[in-house]
């Protein structure tokens, strides 16, 4: 496609609709707890569904159970089993506590009659208090000065990458992603250092999601997109690109804190660091910042990392 030209009959522009489709829930009759919803995992070229689908869907289910204005401020999750792709997951929500300042929910995801995901989610009414955030200490190139995944992968091939995985990395995830110091798709670009940053932006403006306010949808967007790259600093320091033949990874457990709300339709900087790697597991941390350096959320995740 030439510059300035529209898509051909066989081409489609990348879209953030993959995210809003993931967090669109259908109410269901509860079988185990107080409320229930179903949601469908989105297409991806792997044997199992993307873990961020489960985190974001559970966040949406928990948020839809809180009706007094409290906002989600933390989630703590475990991934128990892999989820089928393009299939319905049933989320059962237990109303553990509703207090004046805080509320707590348990969410369990079921598929094929078995639990595959569980989390605790906490909500806060908010109150006056001091404000502080850790500052960014290193300068990062602007997103406009970096190549996106599509441009980077256009003329490249190798490893276990197929046309399906190239297409997914390039535009199938709903968000444009631009790496500093460089991506880890086919090789580890740049030094084998235990840290990186990723600029993130939806490919087009986020659509409304039924049952969620725009602020709640934006929190779910952070929960959705965080899992794509959180283990990459561990892969980077171990010199394990995604396309290394035989590499297998899986999310094990996940924690996320939402410090303040902010729109996610503009570029966000996701600053990440490897904390530990041993015994087939790696731990990574990440912080989301707006372009004006407002710290929105913090992520910690442990994953299985199994080289060939």
C-alpha positions in Angstrom: 0.0 0.0 0.0 1.5 3.3 -1.0 1.7 6.3 1.3 -1.6 8.1 1.6 -3.5 5.3 -0.1 -6.5 3.6 1.6 -6.7 -0.1 2.4 -7.4 -2.5 -0.5 -10.3 -4.9 -0.6 -8.1 -7.5 1.2 -6.5 -5.2 3.7 -7.9 -3.8 6.9 -6.5 -1.1 9.1 -5.4 -2.1 12.6 -8.1 -1.2 15.1 -8.5 -1.0 18.9 -11.9 -2.8 18.5 -10.1 -6.0 19.5 -9.8 -4.6 23.0 -13.4 -3.3 23.3 -14.7 -6.5 21.9 -12.8 -8.4 24.6 -14.3 -6.4 27.5 -17.9 -6.4 26.2 -19.6 -8.6 28.7 -23.0 -10.3 28.6 -24.9 -10.8 31.9 -25.6 -14.4 32.9 -27.4 -16.2 35.7 -24.8 -16.9 38.5 -24.1 -20.5 39.3 -21.5 -20.1 42.1 -21.5 -16.5 43.5 -23.5 -13.3 43.3 -23.2 -12.1 39.7 -22.1 -13.6 36.5 -21.0 -12.4 33.0 -19.6 -14.0 29.9 -17.0 -12.7 27.5 -15.2 -14.1 24.5 -11.4 -14.4 24.2 -10.0 -12.7 21.1 -8.1 -14.2 18.1 -4.4 -14.7 18.4 -1.9 -17.1 16.6 -0.9 -19.1 19.7 -2.3 -22.3 21.1 -3.9 -20.4 24.0 -5.7 -17.1 24.5 -3.9 -13.9 25.5 -3.7 -13.6 29.3 -4.6 -9.9 29.1 -8.1 -10.8 27.9 -8.7 -12.6 31.2 -7.4 -9.8 33.4 -9.3 -7.1 31.5 -12.5 -9.1 31.4 -12.3 -9.9 35.1 -11.7 -6.2 35.8 -14.7 -5.3 33.7 -16.9 -7.8 35.6 -15.7 -6.6 39.0 -16.3 -2.9 38.0 -19.8 -3.7 36.8 -20.6 -5.1 40.3 -19.7 -1.9 42.1 -22.5 0.7 41.7 -21.7 3.3 44.3 -19.0 5.2 42.4 -15.9 3.6 43.9 -13.0 3.1 41.5 -10.9 0.0 41.0 -7.5 0.6 42.7 -5.9 -2.9 42.7 -6.1 -6.4 41.3 -4.3 -9.6 42.3 -4.6 -12.5 39.9 -3.6 -16.1 39.3 -3.8 -17.9 35.9 -4.8 -21.5 36.6 -5.3 -23.0 33.1 -4.9 -21.9 29.5 -8.1 -20.4 27.9 -9.4 -21.5 24.5 -9.3 -18.9 21.8 -12.5 -17.4 20.5 -14.5 -19.1 23.2 -16.7 -17.8 26.0 -15.4 -17.5 29.5 -17.8 -17.3 32.4 -16.9 -14.8 35.1 -18.5 -15.2 38.5 -18.3 -12.3 40.9 -18.5 -12.7 44.7 -19.4 -9.5 46.6 -17.0 -10.0 49.5 -17.4 -6.6 51.2 -19.0 -3.2 50.6 -17.7 -0.6 53.1 -18.0 3.2 53.2 -14.4 3.7 51.8 -13.5 0.4 50.2 -15.2 -2.6 48.5 -13.7 -6.0 47.6 -14.7 -8.5 45.0 -13.5 -12.0 44.1 -13.8 -13.0 40.4 -13.4 -16.5 39.0 -13.3 -17.3 35.3 -14.6 -20.7 34.1 -14.3 -22.4 30.8 -15.2 -26.0 29.9 -16.5 -26.4 33.4 -13.2 -25.7 35.1 -11.8 -22.6 36.8 -9.0 -21.0 34.7 -8.5 -17.6 36.3 -9.1 -16.1 39.8 -8.5 -12.6 41.2 -9.3 -10.3 44.1 -10.2 -6.7 43.1 -10.4 -3.8 45.5 -12.2 -0.5 45.0 -11.8 2.8 46.8 -14.1 5.8 47.3 -11.1 8.2 47.4 -10.4 10.8 50.0 -8.1 13.8 50.6 -4.4 12.9 51.1 -0.9 13.7 50.0 0.2 13.2 46.5 3.5 11.7 45.3 4.9 9.8 42.4 8.3 8.5 41.5 9.7 10.4 38.6 11.1 9.1 35.3 14.9 9.3 35.7 16.0 8.6 32.1 15.2 10.4 28.8 13.3 8.3 26.3 13.0 9.0 22.6 9.6 10.3 21.5 7.2 7.7 20.1 7.2 9.6 16.7 10.9 8.9 16.4 10.5 5.1 16.7 9.3 2.5 14.3 6.1 0.6 15.1 6.0 -3.2 14.9 4.6 -3.2 11.3 7.4 -1.1 10.0 10.0 -3.0 11.9 8.8 -6.4 10.7 7.9 -5.5 7.2 11.0 -6.8 5.5 12.2 -9.2 8.3 11.7 -12.9 8.8 13.3 -15.7 10.8 13.0 -18.0 13.8 9.5 -19.3 14.6 7.8 -16.2 13.2 5.0 -17.0 10.7 2.9 -14.7 8.6 0.2 -15.1 11.2 2.4 -14.0 14.1 3.9 -11.2 12.0 0.4 -9.9 11.3 -0.6 -10.2 14.9 2.5 -8.4 16.2 2.1 -5.7 13.5 -1.6 -4.9 14.0 -3.6 -7.6 15.7 -3.2 -6.5 19.3 -5.3 -3.3 19.2 -2.4 -1.1 20.3 0.6 0.4 18.4 3.8 -0.6 20.3 7.2 1.1 19.9 10.2 -0.2 21.9 13.2 1.4 23.5 16.0 0.4 23.0 14.4 -1.9 20.4 12.0 -4.8 20.1 12.6 -8.5 21.0 10.5 -10.1 18.2 13.2 -11.9 16.2 16.4 -10.9 18.0 17.1 -8.9 21.1 17.6 -5.4 19.7 20.1 -3.3 21.7 22.0 -4.4 24.8 21.0 -7.3 27.0 19.9 -5.0 29.8 17.2 -5.8 32.4 15.0 -2.9 31.5 13.1 -1.3 28.5 10.3 1.1 27.7 7.4 0.7 25.3 5.3 3.5 23.9 1.6 2.3 23.6 -1.4 3.9 21.9 -4.7 2.4 20.6 -4.7 2.2 16.8 -7.9 4.3 16.8 -10.0 6.0 19.5 -11.4 3.6 22.0 -15.1 2.8 21.5 -17.7 3.0 24.3 -18.2 -0.3 26.2 -21.6 -1.2 27.5 -21.9 -1.2 31.3 -18.6 0.7 31.8 -17.9 4.4 32.0 -15.1 5.8 29.9 -12.9 6.0 33.0 -13.6 2.3 33.8 -13.0 1.3 30.2 -9.6 3.1 30.3 -8.7 1.2 33.5 -9.6 -2.1 31.7 -7.5 -1.0 28.7 -4.4 -0.7 31.0 -5.2 -4.2 32.5 -5.6 -5.6 28.9 -2.4 -4.2 27.3 0.0 -4.6 30.2 0.5 -8.4 29.7 1.8 -8.1 26.1 5.3 -6.9 27.1 5.7 -7.2 30.9 8.0 -10.2 30.6 10.1 -8.7 27.8 12.8 -7.2 30.1 13.4 -10.8 31.4 13.6 -12.1 27.9 15.9 -9.3 26.9 18.4 -9.9 29.7 18.3 -13.7 29.0 18.7 -13.1 25.2 15.5 -14.9 24.4 13.5 -13.2 21.5 9.9 -14.2 21.1 10.7 -16.0 17.8 13.4 -18.2 19.3 12.4 -21.7 18.3 11.0 -23.8 21.1 10.5 -20.8 23.5 7.3 -21.2 25.7 6.1 -18.6 28.0 2.9 -18.3 30.2 1.6 -15.8 32.7 1.5 -17.3 36.3 0.4 -14.5 38.6 -0.2 -10.8 38.2 -0.7 -7.7 40.4 -1.8 -4.2 39.4 -2.4 -1.0 41.2 -4.3 1.9 39.6 -3.0 5.2 41.2 -4.9 7.8 39.2 -7.2 7.9 36.2 -6.3 9.4 32.9 -7.3 9.0 29.2 -5.4 6.3 27.3 -6.2 7.5 23.7 -2.8 9.3 23.6 0.7 7.7 23.8 1.5 6.1 27.1 5.0 5.1 28.2 5.2 1.7 29.8 8.6 1.6 31.7 9.6 -2.0 32.6 12.3 -3.8 34.5 13.3 -7.4 35.1 13.5 -8.2 38.8 14.5 -11.9 38.9 14.8 -15.0 36.7 15.4 -18.5 37.9 13.9 -22.0 38.0 12.0 -21.4 34.8 10.2 -18.3 36.1 10.8 -14.6 35.6 9.4 -11.5 37.4 8.9 -8.2 35.8 7.6 -4.8 36.9 6.1 -2.0 34.9 4.8 1.6 35.3 2.4 3.4 33.0 3.0 7.1 32.4 1.2 9.7 30.3 3.1 11.9 27.9 3.2 14.6 30.6 4.7 12.1 33.1 1.6 11.4 35.2 2.0 7.9 36.8 -1.3 6.0 36.2 -0.6 2.4 37.2 2.0 -0.1 38.4 2.2 -3.8 37.3 4.1 -6.8 38.7 3.9 -10.1 37.0 5.6 -13.5 37.2 5.7 -15.8 34.2 6.9 -19.2 33.2 9.9 -18.9 30.8 10.8 -22.2 29.2 13.6 -22.1 26.5 13.9 -24.9 24.1 
